[in-house]
XYZ file of C-alpha atoms in Angstrom:
315
model
C -7.678 -12.642 -9.394
C -4.275 -12.908 -11.047
C -2.401 -15.368 -8.832
C 0.904 -14.418 -10.405
C 0.755 -11.126 -8.535
C 1.838 -10.607 -4.935
C -1.302 -10.689 -2.732
C -1.707 -7.254 -1.173
C -4.630 -5.604 0.557
C -6.335 -2.560 -0.893
C -5.302 0.545 1.010
C -8.938 1.504 1.572
C -9.441 -1.897 3.220
C -6.424 -1.272 5.475
C -7.921 2.034 6.627
C -11.364 0.474 7.176
C -9.999 -2.402 9.279
C -7.983 0.013 11.425
C -10.926 2.381 11.880
C -13.355 -0.403 12.817
C -10.923 -1.741 15.403
C -10.615 1.764 16.867
C -14.373 2.484 16.982
C -15.169 -0.973 18.406
C -12.244 -0.753 20.877
C -10.757 -4.046 19.720
C -7.124 -5.175 19.806
C -5.193 -4.651 16.586
C -2.091 -6.803 16.216
C 0.587 -7.164 13.568
C 2.303 -10.389 12.522
C 5.178 -11.108 10.174
C 5.923 -14.499 8.621
C 9.577 -15.524 8.686
C 10.912 -16.449 5.215
C 7.350 -16.717 3.896
C 8.104 -17.833 0.342
C 10.321 -20.700 1.503
C 7.380 -22.475 3.163
C 5.703 -23.361 -0.138
C 6.046 -26.507 -2.237
C 5.788 -25.981 -5.990
C 2.896 -27.575 -7.870
C 4.698 -27.401 -11.227
C 8.117 -28.366 -12.541
C 10.660 -25.549 -12.212
C 14.376 -25.835 -12.919
C 17.286 -23.494 -12.245
C 20.949 -23.242 -13.158
C 23.102 -24.527 -10.256
C 24.163 -21.596 -8.068
C 27.751 -20.391 -7.984
C 29.912 -22.522 -5.710
C 27.837 -25.693 -6.116
C 30.310 -28.236 -7.549
C 28.328 -31.490 -7.514
C 26.424 -30.710 -10.708
C 27.928 -31.958 -13.929
C 28.155 -29.838 -17.038
C 24.710 -29.302 -18.566
C 22.812 -30.407 -15.437
C 20.186 -28.235 -13.753
C 18.485 -28.247 -10.340
C 14.839 -29.180 -9.943
C 13.146 -27.026 -7.303
C 10.831 -28.660 -4.779
C 10.072 -25.444 -2.909
C 9.750 -21.858 -4.079
C 12.576 -19.408 -3.464
C 12.759 -15.636 -3.379
C 13.033 -14.159 -6.856
C 10.971 -16.923 -8.434
C 7.938 -15.587 -10.314
C 5.778 -18.417 -8.943
C 6.771 -17.697 -5.321
C 4.098 -15.133 -4.469
C 1.376 -17.264 -6.064
C 2.431 -20.335 -4.087
C 2.615 -18.373 -0.846
C -0.855 -16.962 -1.407
C -2.262 -20.425 -2.074
C -0.546 -21.934 0.971
C -1.627 -19.224 3.387
C -5.184 -19.006 2.020
C -5.525 -22.788 2.352
C -4.468 -22.691 6.001
C -6.784 -19.812 6.892
C -9.729 -21.522 5.227
C -8.947 -24.721 7.138
C -9.039 -22.676 10.349
C -12.553 -21.521 9.440
C -11.889 -18.166 7.783
C -13.804 -17.017 4.715
C -12.088 -15.056 1.937
C -13.727 -11.792 0.882
C -14.808 -11.518 -2.739
C -14.309 -7.736 -2.672
C -10.714 -7.905 -1.426
C -8.952 -11.264 -1.719
C -6.518 -10.318 1.061
C -9.303 -9.979 3.634
C -10.353 -13.030 5.688
C -13.113 -13.126 8.312
C -14.388 -15.766 10.734
C -17.415 -16.019 13.022
C -16.955 -18.621 15.766
C -18.874 -19.145 19.008
C -20.352 -15.675 18.819
C -16.962 -14.022 18.280
C -15.668 -12.332 15.123
C -12.101 -12.278 13.774
C -10.512 -10.408 10.854
C -7.158 -11.028 9.163
C -5.767 -8.700 6.510
C -2.785 -9.784 4.406
C -0.091 -7.706 2.757
C 2.319 -10.280 1.277
C 3.914 -11.709 4.461
C 2.621 -9.028 6.849
C -0.716 -9.506 8.585
C -3.114 -7.439 10.643
C -5.407 -9.359 12.979
C -8.261 -8.010 15.058
C -11.399 -9.388 16.624
C -13.733 -9.561 19.581
C -11.894 -12.380 21.379
C -8.299 -12.102 22.567
C -8.244 -15.835 23.253
C -9.244 -16.673 19.669
C -6.672 -14.208 18.306
C -3.990 -15.977 20.350
C -5.230 -19.328 19.026
C -4.882 -18.169 15.420
C -1.389 -16.858 16.157
C -0.360 -20.260 17.524
C -1.769 -22.046 14.471
C 0.105 -19.700 12.112
C 3.326 -20.051 14.090
C 3.051 -23.848 14.023
C 2.583 -23.852 10.251
C 5.034 -21.130 9.175
C 6.885 -19.633 12.173
C 5.741 -16.064 12.714
C 7.064 -12.985 14.454
C 4.454 -11.427 16.742
C 5.041 -7.681 16.504
C 2.414 -6.866 19.142
C 0.056 -3.889 18.880
C 0.047 -2.179 15.505
C 2.483 0.747 15.481
C 4.149 0.794 12.056
C 2.721 -0.760 8.896
C 3.563 -0.169 5.207
C 5.440 2.999 6.071
C 2.504 4.264 8.156
C 3.101 5.343 11.741
C 0.120 4.473 13.948
C -0.361 6.245 17.288
C -3.360 5.100 19.340
C -4.992 6.449 22.492
C -8.442 6.328 24.100
C -9.796 9.049 21.801
C -8.683 7.516 18.517
C -5.741 6.787 16.271
C -3.459 9.020 14.224
C -1.989 7.725 10.966
C 0.975 9.559 9.487
C 3.964 9.024 7.174
C 6.309 11.462 8.869
C 9.407 9.265 8.569
C 8.652 8.453 4.938
C 8.192 12.158 4.116
C 11.528 13.001 5.739
C 13.190 10.284 3.643
C 11.625 11.580 0.403
C 12.772 15.135 1.154
C 16.275 13.856 1.956
C 16.562 11.786 -1.237
C 15.507 14.830 -3.274
C 18.194 16.992 -1.612
C 15.553 19.380 -0.229
C 16.524 19.292 3.466
C 17.286 23.008 3.560
C 14.340 24.182 1.449
C 11.766 26.628 2.792
C 8.264 25.357 3.519
C 5.507 25.975 0.988
C 2.058 27.246 1.946
C 0.051 25.460 -0.768
C 0.397 21.944 -2.238
C 0.623 23.058 -5.868
C 2.284 26.076 -7.547
C 0.594 28.443 -9.967
C 2.378 26.994 -13.000
C 0.849 26.245 -16.385
C 2.156 22.801 -17.235
C 2.152 21.417 -20.751
C 2.937 18.074 -22.339
C 4.692 19.770 -25.280
C 6.346 22.990 -24.111
C 9.427 23.445 -21.974
C 12.892 21.951 -21.752
C 13.022 18.154 -21.459
C 14.753 16.713 -18.401
C 18.113 15.142 -19.096
C 17.453 12.507 -16.414
C 13.718 11.718 -16.569
C 14.060 8.794 -14.133
C 14.717 11.287 -11.335
C 11.273 12.763 -11.921
C 9.589 9.360 -12.216
C 11.073 8.124 -8.944
C 9.996 11.306 -7.164
C 6.419 11.103 -8.440
C 6.296 7.412 -7.492
C 7.229 8.330 -3.922
C 4.614 11.082 -3.871
C 1.982 8.610 -5.050
C 2.711 6.410 -2.035
C 1.978 9.342 0.269
C -1.636 9.080 -0.871
C -2.121 6.498 1.889
C -2.513 9.177 4.562
C -2.473 12.522 2.709
C -5.712 13.275 0.823
C -4.592 16.913 0.558
C -2.036 15.793 -2.050
C -4.586 14.077 -4.283
C -4.910 16.853 -6.877
C -1.209 17.763 -6.892
C 0.042 14.215 -7.351
C -2.607 13.452 -9.975
C -1.413 16.503 -11.906
C 2.335 15.793 -11.864
C 1.821 12.087 -12.616
C 0.437 12.987 -16.081
C 3.923 13.795 -17.407
C 5.806 10.597 -16.561
C 6.337 9.664 -20.234
C 8.126 12.912 -21.129
C 8.919 15.042 -18.051
C 10.172 18.571 -18.441
C 11.933 21.097 -16.208
C 8.683 22.820 -15.197
C 7.161 19.475 -14.253
C 10.068 18.780 -11.901
C 9.743 22.264 -10.430
C 6.068 21.564 -9.666
C 6.913 18.205 -8.037
C 9.612 19.816 -5.892
C 7.076 22.433 -4.802
C 4.964 19.572 -3.426
C 7.994 18.598 -1.305
C 8.221 22.145 0.036
C 4.570 21.913 1.045
C 5.232 18.550 2.703
C 8.080 20.014 4.722
C 5.684 22.542 6.236
C 2.992 19.926 6.882
C 5.154 16.959 7.864
C 3.111 16.317 11.012
C -0.216 16.095 9.163
C -2.032 12.813 8.619
C -5.328 11.024 9.180
C -7.194 11.051 12.487
C -9.587 8.178 13.163
C -11.884 9.033 16.032
C -12.828 6.277 18.470
C -16.176 8.010 19.020
C -17.282 7.978 15.373
C -20.462 6.369 14.085
C -20.363 3.710 11.365
C -22.662 5.516 8.935
C -21.348 5.492 5.372
C -21.385 8.730 3.370
C -19.763 9.819 0.107
C -19.196 13.130 -1.686
C -18.149 13.861 -5.242
C -17.314 16.860 -7.377
C -16.124 17.664 -10.870
C -15.002 20.681 -12.854
C -15.862 21.534 -16.460
C -12.990 20.920 -18.858
C -10.465 22.016 -16.253
C -7.406 20.417 -17.826
C -5.669 23.175 -19.781
C -4.017 20.938 -22.387
C -6.619 18.178 -22.899
C -9.888 20.032 -22.068
C -10.955 17.064 -19.971
C -12.777 17.365 -16.678
C -11.383 16.332 -13.313
C -13.550 14.254 -11.006
C -12.979 13.700 -7.307
C -14.684 11.801 -4.512
C -14.349 11.111 -0.787
C -15.924 8.332 1.274
C -16.431 8.567 5.057
C -17.238 5.947 7.659
C -18.861 8.141 10.246
C -16.478 11.069 10.668
C -13.457 9.038 9.546
C -12.193 9.454 5.987
C -11.657 6.080 4.321
C -11.223 6.577 0.572
C -10.597 9.403 -1.872
C -9.440 9.973 -5.424
C -8.864 12.644 -8.044
C -9.063 11.435 -11.631
C -9.190 12.901 -15.092
C -12.272 11.824 -17.059
C -11.802 9.773 -20.216
C -13.321 12.293 -22.636
C -13.596 16.068 -22.831
C -16.777 17.926 -21.984
């Protein structure tokens, strides 16, 4: 694990934790740590130029930091170490498959905490133990208890007795607005019948517009497996986007406008049997002659993971 990186949970893990809480009918709460990075003492010497307005420093003097601050490259590492240390002291064990996942078995009860920087999901079999963990976290860092999970990482979560619906409706509306496509007509299919090439077509004068759009489409992969092929296809041209590439990406937005209410449904009545499916074509990429592979993984009837990827070599 690279501790210089911000500790974030894998999106598949997020979906699994939510689905298990739904199937097992367990509470699912969200917490936020106030000013998380400012709670951490540095374990190395770090200096900074005195900030503007600070007049006590003489010419040539610098400030030695005792605690991490936002914008410091060591801040996320220190926060991860501090929070992991506390959770382990409380009795949690860190998963080796996903370092942001912590579990604890205590007095016949089972608790799960999932971290995404300073946001946390907590679920378990005992409401009393969940409340105890909240109090311990609040004493150490000061937390904001956001109650039952309703909105997380741009995902809207709607729960009832039959299951939970995950969608990114608000995020989709924002992406369409930023692209100036509010008045566009809805598209029936996620990808147009265009032959895209890495070499032919007019280059975009502002390639960053395309890159930002594709980046936003990639984030929709959290709840929209139907976009997997389309987004994989348009993301191949980030280094040198052309007019046709942008037209294809904007077509994806037209499709999203017509399917804005779509998302993932996690049934509360699902089994916990694991099943997986895969498929591949034969040299389907028209400009590299490589094959495309795809897979889906289900936990019972609930879809948990999926991917479309171009193979490394041609067939």
